[in-house]
Coordinates of C-alpha atoms in Angstrom, one line a residue:
X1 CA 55.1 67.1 32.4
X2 CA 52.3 69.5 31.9
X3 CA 50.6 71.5 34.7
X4 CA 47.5 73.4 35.3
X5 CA 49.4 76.8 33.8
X6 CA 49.4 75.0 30.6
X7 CA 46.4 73.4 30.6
X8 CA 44.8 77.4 30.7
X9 CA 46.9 78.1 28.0
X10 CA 45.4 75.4 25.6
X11 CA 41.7 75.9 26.6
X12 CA 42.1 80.0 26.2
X13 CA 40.8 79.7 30.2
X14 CA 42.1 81.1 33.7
X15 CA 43.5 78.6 35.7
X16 CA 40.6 78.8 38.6
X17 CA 38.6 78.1 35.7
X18 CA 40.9 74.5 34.6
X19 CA 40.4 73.9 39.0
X20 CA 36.4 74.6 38.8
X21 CA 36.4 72.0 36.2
X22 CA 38.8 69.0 37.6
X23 CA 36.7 69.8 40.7
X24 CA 33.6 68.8 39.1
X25 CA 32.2 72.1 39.5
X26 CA 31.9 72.5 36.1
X27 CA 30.9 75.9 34.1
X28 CA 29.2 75.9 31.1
X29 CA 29.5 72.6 29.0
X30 CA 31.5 74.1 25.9
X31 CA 34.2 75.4 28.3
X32 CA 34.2 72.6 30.2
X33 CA 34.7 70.7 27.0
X34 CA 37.1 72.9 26.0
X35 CA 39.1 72.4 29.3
X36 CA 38.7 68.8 29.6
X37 CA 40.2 68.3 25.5
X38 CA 43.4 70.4 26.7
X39 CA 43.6 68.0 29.5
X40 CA 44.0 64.8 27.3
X41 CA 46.2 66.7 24.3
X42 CA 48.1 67.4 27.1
X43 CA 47.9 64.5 29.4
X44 CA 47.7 66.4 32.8
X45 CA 47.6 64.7 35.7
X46 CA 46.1 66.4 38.5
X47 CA 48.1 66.3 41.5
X48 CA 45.3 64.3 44.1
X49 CA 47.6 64.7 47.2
X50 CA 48.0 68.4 47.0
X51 CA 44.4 68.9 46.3
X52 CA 43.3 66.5 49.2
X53 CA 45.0 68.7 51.8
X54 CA 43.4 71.8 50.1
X55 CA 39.9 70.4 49.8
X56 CA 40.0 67.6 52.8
X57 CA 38.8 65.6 49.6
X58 CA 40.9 62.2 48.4
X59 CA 40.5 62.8 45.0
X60 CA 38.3 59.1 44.3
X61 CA 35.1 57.9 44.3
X62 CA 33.4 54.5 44.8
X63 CA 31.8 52.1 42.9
X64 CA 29.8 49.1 44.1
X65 CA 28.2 47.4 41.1
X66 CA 25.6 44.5 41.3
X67 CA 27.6 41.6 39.3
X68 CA 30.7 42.1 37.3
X69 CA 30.2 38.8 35.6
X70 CA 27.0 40.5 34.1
X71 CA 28.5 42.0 30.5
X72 CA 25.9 44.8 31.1
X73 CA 26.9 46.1 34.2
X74 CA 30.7 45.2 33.0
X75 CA 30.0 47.9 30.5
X76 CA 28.6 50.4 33.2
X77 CA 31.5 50.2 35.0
X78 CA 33.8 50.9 32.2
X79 CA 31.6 53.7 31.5
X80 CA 31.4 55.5 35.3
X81 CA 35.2 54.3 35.4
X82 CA 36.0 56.9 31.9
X83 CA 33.7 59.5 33.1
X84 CA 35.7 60.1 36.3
X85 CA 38.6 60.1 34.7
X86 CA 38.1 62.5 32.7
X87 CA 37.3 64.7 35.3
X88 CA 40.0 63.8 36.7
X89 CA 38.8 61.6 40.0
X90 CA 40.1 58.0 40.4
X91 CA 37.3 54.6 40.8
X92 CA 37.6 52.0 43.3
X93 CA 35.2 49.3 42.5
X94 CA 33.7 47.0 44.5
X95 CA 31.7 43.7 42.7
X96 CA 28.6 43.0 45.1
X97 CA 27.8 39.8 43.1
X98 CA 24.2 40.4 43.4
X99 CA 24.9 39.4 47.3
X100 CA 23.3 42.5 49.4
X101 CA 25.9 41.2 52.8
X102 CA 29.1 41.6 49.9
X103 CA 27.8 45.1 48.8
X104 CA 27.3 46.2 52.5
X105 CA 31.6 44.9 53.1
X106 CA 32.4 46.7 50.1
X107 CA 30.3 50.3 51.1
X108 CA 31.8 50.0 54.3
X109 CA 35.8 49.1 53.0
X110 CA 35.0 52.4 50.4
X111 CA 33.6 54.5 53.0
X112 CA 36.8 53.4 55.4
X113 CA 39.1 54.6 52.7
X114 CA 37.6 58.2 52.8
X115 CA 35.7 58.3 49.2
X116 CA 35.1 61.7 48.0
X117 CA 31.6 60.5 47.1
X118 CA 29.6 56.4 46.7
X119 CA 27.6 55.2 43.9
X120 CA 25.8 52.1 43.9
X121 CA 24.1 49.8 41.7
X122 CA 22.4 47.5 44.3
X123 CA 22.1 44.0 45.2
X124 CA 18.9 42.8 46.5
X125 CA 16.5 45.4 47.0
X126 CA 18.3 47.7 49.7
X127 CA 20.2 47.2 53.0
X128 CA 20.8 48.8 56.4
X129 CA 24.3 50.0 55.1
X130 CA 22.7 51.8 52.3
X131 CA 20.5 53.8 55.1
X132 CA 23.9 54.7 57.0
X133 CA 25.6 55.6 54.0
X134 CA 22.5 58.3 53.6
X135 CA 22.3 58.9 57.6
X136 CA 26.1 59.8 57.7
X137 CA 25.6 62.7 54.4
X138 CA 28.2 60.7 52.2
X139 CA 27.1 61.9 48.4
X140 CA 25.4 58.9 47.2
X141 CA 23.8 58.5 43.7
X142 CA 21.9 55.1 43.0
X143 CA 22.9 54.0 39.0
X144 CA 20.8 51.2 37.2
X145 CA 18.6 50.2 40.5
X146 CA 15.9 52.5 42.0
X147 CA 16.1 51.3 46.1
X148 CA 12.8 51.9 48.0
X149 CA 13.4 54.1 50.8
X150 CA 16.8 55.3 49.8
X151 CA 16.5 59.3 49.7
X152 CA 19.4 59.8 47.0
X153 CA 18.8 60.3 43.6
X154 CA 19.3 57.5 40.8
X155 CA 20.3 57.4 37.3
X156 CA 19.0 54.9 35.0
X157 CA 17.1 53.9 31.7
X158 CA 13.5 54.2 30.9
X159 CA 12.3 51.0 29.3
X160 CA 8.8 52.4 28.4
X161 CA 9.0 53.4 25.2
X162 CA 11.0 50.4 24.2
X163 CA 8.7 48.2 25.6
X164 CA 5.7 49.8 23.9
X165 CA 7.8 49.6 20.3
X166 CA 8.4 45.9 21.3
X167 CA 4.6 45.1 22.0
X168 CA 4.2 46.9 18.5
X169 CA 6.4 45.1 16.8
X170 CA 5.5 41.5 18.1
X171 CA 1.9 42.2 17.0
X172 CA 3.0 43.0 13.9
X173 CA 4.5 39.3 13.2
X174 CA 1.9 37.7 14.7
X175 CA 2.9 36.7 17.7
X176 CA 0.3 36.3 20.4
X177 CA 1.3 34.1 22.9
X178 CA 4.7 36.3 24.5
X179 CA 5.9 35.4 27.6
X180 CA 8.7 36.9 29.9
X181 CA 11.4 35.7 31.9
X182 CA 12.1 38.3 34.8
X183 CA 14.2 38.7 37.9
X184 CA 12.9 37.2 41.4
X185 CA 10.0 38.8 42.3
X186 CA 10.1 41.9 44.5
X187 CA 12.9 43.1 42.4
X188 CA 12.2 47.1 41.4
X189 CA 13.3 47.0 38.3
X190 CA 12.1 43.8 37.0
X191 CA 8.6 44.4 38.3
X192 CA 8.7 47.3 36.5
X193 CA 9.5 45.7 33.0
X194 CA 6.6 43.0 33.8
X195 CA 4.3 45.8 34.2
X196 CA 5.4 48.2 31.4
X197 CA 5.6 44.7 29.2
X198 CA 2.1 43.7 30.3
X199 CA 0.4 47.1 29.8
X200 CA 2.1 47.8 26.0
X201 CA 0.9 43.8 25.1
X202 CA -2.6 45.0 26.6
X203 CA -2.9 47.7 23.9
X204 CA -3.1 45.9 21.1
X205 CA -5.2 43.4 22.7
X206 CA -2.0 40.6 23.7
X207 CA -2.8 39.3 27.1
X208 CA -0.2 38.1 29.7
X209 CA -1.2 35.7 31.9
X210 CA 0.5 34.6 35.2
X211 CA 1.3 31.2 33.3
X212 CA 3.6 33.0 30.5
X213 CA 5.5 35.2 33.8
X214 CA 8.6 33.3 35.2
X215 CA 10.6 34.7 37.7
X216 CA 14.4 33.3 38.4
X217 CA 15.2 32.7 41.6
X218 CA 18.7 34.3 40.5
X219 CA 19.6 36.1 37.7
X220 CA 21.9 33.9 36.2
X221 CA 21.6 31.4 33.1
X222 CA 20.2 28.3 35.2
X223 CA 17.6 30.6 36.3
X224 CA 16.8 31.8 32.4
X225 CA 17.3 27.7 32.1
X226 CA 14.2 26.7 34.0
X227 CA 12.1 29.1 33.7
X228 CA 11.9 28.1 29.6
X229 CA 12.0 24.9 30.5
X230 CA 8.5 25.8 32.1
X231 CA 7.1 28.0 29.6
X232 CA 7.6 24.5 26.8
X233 CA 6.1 22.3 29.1
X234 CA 3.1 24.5 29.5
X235 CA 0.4 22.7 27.3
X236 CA 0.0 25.8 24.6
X237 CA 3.8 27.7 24.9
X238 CA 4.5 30.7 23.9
X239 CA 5.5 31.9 20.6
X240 CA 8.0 34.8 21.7
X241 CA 9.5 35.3 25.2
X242 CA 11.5 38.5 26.3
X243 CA 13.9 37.3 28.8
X244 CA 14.8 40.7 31.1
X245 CA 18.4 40.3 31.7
X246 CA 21.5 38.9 29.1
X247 CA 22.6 36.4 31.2
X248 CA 19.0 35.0 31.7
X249 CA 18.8 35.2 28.1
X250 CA 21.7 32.5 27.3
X251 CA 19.9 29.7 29.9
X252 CA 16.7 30.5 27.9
X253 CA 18.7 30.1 24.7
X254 CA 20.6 26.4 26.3
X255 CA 17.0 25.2 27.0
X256 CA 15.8 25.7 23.2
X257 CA 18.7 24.2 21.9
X258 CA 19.0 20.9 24.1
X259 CA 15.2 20.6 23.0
X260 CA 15.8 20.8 19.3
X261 CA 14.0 24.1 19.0
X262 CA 15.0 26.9 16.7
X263 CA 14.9 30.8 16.7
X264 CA 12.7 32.0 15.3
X265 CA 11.1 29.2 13.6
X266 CA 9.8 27.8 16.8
X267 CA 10.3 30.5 19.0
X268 CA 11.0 34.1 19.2
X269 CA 13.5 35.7 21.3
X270 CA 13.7 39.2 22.8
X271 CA 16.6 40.6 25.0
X272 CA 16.5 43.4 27.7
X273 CA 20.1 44.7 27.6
X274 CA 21.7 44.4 23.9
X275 CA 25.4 43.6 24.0
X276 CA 28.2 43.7 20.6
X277 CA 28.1 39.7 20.3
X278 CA 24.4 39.5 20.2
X279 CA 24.7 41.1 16.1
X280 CA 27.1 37.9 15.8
X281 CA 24.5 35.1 17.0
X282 CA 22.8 33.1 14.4
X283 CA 20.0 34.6 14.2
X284 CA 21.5 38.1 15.0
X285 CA 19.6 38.8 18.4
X286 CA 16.1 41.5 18.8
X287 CA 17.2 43.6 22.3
X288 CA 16.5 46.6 24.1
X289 CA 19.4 48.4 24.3
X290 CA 20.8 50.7 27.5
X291 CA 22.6 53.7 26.8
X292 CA 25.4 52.5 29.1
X293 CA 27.7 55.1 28.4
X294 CA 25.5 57.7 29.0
X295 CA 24.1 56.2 31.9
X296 CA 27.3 56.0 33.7
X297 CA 28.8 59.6 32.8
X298 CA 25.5 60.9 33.8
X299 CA 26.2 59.1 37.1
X300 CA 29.2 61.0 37.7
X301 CA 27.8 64.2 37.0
X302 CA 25.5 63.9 39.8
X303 CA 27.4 62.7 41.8
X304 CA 29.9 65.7 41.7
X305 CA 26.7 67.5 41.8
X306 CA 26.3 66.0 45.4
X307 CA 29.7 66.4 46.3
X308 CA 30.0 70.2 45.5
X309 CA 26.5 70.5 48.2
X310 CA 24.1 71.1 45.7
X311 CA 20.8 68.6 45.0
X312 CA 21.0 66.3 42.6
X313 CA 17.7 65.2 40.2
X314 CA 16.8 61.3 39.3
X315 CA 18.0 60.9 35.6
X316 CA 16.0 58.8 33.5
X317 CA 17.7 58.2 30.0
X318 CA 15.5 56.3 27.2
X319 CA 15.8 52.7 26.1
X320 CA 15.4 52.0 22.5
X321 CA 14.6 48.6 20.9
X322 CA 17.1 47.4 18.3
X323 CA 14.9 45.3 15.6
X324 CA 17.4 42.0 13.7
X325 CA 16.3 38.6 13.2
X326 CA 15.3 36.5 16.2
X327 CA 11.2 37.3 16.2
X328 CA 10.9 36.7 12.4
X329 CA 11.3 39.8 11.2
X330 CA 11.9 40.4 7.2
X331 CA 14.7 41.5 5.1
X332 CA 18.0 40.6 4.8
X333 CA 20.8 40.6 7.6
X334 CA 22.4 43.9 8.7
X335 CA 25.9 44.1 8.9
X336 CA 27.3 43.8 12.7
X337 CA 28.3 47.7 12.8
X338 CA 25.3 48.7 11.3
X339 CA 21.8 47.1 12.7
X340 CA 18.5 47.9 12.0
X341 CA 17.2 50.6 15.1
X342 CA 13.9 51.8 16.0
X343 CA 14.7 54.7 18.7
X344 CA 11.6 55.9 20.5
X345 CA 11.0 59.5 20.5
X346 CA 12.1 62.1 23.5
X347 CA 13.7 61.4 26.1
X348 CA 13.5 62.4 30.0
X349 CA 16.7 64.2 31.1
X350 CA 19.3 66.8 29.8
X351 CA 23.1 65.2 29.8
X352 CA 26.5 66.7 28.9
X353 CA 27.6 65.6 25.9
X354 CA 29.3 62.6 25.3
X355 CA 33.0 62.8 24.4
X356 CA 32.2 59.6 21.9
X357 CA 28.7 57.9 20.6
X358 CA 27.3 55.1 23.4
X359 CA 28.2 51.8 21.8
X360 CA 25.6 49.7 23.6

């Protein structure tokens, strides 16, 4: 079995240097890369026991994530869960089910079993637990969900530009009645997608009244359900909706169906969150897509950044709209591996390379 000694050997480093990396106090990113590609060739271990007693550190970090079920956050998880590993730090996860009391059980089993450090992708919006987590000076880093009055940093897309290529690129098929299906009100980030939404429409002279805004009371399909159930009953619907979460998305997408409706010929379709299948559906679904990978090794980075004592900045990484078939839009149908993208320009943070393209 290999050890540290050999790891060295394979990245041309010194050994303290192989430690400084596993330990998340990483040098610069070529030798950390350099390090961390000895350390799958050679498939160390690191030995989490020893280093405990050395560091008073366990060697794994915690996870709560807002709903498993969610393919979105499934993916997130996955991501943070590769991240860590490769850095050589075991994830317990806990699924909060979008239940705020269920999160708080889960931060307080993690924080019982002596995490090195606590991410959280949040249920609700905040809890008392959350505020004792930051009272007690456990490293936490916030991923996906910005929590009023929670001083930790968070990690998480930017949906402005996407949202402005969006407003761009209804208006350019015509469609000027949108509407938008987001999460319950009060909700951070769906208040913010409403309001980026609203202001891009605005530009190109697109109102969105109250009327064509439906908030789920969960954000599940039977709240994507009713909430199109309302927009067709209204007595001039909308010609395009952009439903804010996947899962919302498929109740929107039951509703049309039962009713005889079809995308896009009666209706356009947008979804926040793009997942693989949605190239499959019939149409191929439009989507803003979240560079989940990216999101949730950037994550981990801060986090370690916390753990090793040192301040940690809010990461904001750029959405981009992915352009197929369920507004209207022209041309003939790309081939699942290979749809048509329209990435928005710049992004907001600096992020260590990925060891493999985001997928999302």
């Amino acid at each position: 079995m290999a050890n540290i000694k050999d790891v060295a050997e394979r990245a041309g480093v010194s050994v303290a240097t192989v430690s400084r990396v596993l330990n998340g106090n990483s040098p610069v990113a070529e030798t950390r890369e350099r390090v961390l590609a000895a350390v799958r060739e050679l498939g160390y271990r690191p030995n989490n026991v020893a280093r405990a007693l050395r560091t008073a550190r366990t060697g794994a970090l915690g996870l709560v994530i807002s709903d498993l079920t969610n393919p979105f956050f499934t993916e997130l998880a996955d991501a943070v869960e590769d991240a860590a590993r490769s850095l050589g730090y075991s994830l317990v996860i806990g699924n909060a089910g979008e239940r705020p009391e269920q999160q708080d059980d889960y931060i307080r089993t993690l924080l019982d079993r002596r995490i090195d450090g606590l991410l959280v992708s949040s249920a609700g919006t905040g809890s008392a637990m959350l505020r004792e987590v930051v009272a007690s000076g456990t490293p936490l880093v916030l991923l996906d969900r910005a929590v009023p009055g929670i001083d930790a940093p968070c990690v998480r897309a930017d949906g402005r530009a996407a949202l402005t290529d969006l407003a761009a690129h209804l208006a350019a098929l015509g469609r000027r009645r949108p509407a938008i299906i987001v999460a319950p009100a009060g909700t951070p980030t769906g208040d913010e997608r409403l309001e980026l939404f609203r202001a891009a429409l605005a530009a190109h002279g697109i109102p969105l009244p109250d009327e064509r805004v439906g908030a789920t009371p969960d954000l599940q399909p039977t709240g994507g359900r009713r909430v199109m159930s309302d927009f067709l009953d209204l007595p001039e619907p909308p010609d395009a909706v952009l439903a804010t979460d996947n899962l919302m998305a498929l109740g929107a997408m039951d509703e049309l169906r039962a009713r005889g409706l079809r995308v896009p010929d009666d209706m356009a379709l947008v979804v926040y969150d793009d997942v693989p299948w949605f190239a499959h559906t019939d149409p191929p679904l439009t989507a803003i897509a979240q560079p989940t990978r990216d999101l949730g090794r950037a994550a981990v980075h801060a986090l370690l950044e916390r753990i090793e004592g040192r301040s940690a900045a809010t990461v904001l990484l750029s959405a981009r709209l992915v352009t197929r078939h369920s507004c209207g839009e022209p041309g003939t149908e790309q081939p699942a591996d290979g749809p048509a993208t329209r990435q928005p320009a710049g992004g907001t943070a600096t992020v260590p390379p990925a060891d493999e393209p985001p997928t999302d």
